[in-house]
Amino acid sequence: MKRMRFDRVFILACVALLVVPGGGCTASHQGGGGESTAEVGAQKIKHFIYIIQENQSFDRYFGTYPGANGIPKGVKFPYKPGGPPEVAPFHLHQTAIPHDLNHSWQAAHTAYNSGKMDGFLWGEWPQALRYYWDHKPIPAPNPNLVHPKPLTPQQKALMRLRGQAARSVAERGGQLRGRTRAAGPPPGPPPAWVLNTLSYYDWHEIPNYWEYARRFTLCDNFFSSLMGPSEPNHLYTVAAQSGGMVNNPPPGVANEPGVYSYPTMAELLQGSHVSWRYYDEKTNPHEHSLWNPLPGFVAFQQNPQLMDHLVPLGDFYNDIREHRLPAVSWVVPTFEDSEHPPADAAQGMWHITHLVNALMRSPYWKDSVIILTWDDYGGFYDHVPPQQVDRYGYGPRVPTLIISAYARPGFICHTRFDFTSPLKLIEERFGLKSLAERDRDAKDMLDCFNFRQKPLAPDIVTTATRLDFSGMKTTLP
């Protein structure tokens, strides 16, 4: 019955696509004798590897990729609302920037600017953001799902000591301190580092990612789940919601165990006897962090068997080598390997390349899929206004690559996805129920696969590989 449900959902989706202009269902989605690719795929894909890097928008990484919905030609931006368009996106020829950019709920909505997608310059300048945000209301977490711990005297004292010294860092993180609005906008132009919001890369800076895009499948309509930063979006990758939390958590929730009380995909997998692991590159995978929220769930604190599935990243390589790769994996990095500014994007790219190579060199390549994405837009420009499907999102587009022997080669998938789409695909593959409205309504990513094609060969990239992009013509803005 579970497989029949999977096929029926897919067939209905195909019928809908056939009557919508630009629909994406093709002959490659239908097997012989009326058997849908969903059934074939359910047999062929046995391992789902969900890799989540940090803080990049689609236009920053693939905005000039041929055929993708990239940076509009001739676009320029004003320094302030109503000002003349003056600043154009520019190609940055270095793989790190000196400062993180604001990617808070406030900055994201300011950049979004009611769908105009033109507020990035004043959204990224802390003094301008303070003025233009003007203390608009911010949604509060659901008190039935998020349970802050009382602050200890030590935490309170530390917060007082940090005070003014932490102000600039806090403002970049979305905590706009102070109760009064600035008398007026700051005189421009903004500091030079703010302009990095309009920077972009191409194959010169991130060649391995462009190689994966041309050999496998690139998604150019994949959105972050929430209009905000890391932890809320990471919560969507494991639970299809954030409990109503829209910014990175404050003291009392941040790094605390047992503060979330809603179901996760991990529990669904565990209850259905589907093998899974969460590979965390940081020192202690059992600590709640921005990029590993699972120890923050009450269920994990109460169930050591769940916690045992949170393991060091080194186990990913060991599990491949020892032939015990689970059916479902999440992989998250340390800061140095994350591509989160000011970390070096090239270092993060090679970190991912090592992971991909390990799978490609193993027997698992033939029946696995890597879904590689980035957890939020990082404060970087993207031109596509995200549809607001509920009060939390979507947020801006993020790069996403589907790397598999059954990925459609050289294909750009225009179907709309978000961080709950991989969860939907996993749910349908293993006959699991939905976690929340978001994954229930999400597209399942089947448009990215052709299960009738001859399986693609591995594409192993090393430092000795000479990738040739001479025949690729980028779409300069």
GROMACS .gro file of C-alpha atoms in nm, residues 40 130 145 176 222 291 328 474:
model
    8
   40VAL     CA    1   1.157   0.191  -1.029
  130ARG     CA    2   1.833   4.960   1.219
  145LEU     CA    3   0.720   2.364   2.075
  176LEU     CA    4   1.901   4.501   1.663
  222PHE     CA    5   1.529   2.556  -0.476
  291TRP     CA    6   2.404   2.329   1.231
  328VAL     CA    7   1.952   0.813   0.514
  474THR     CA    8   2.869   3.225  -1.893
   0.00000   0.00000   0.00000
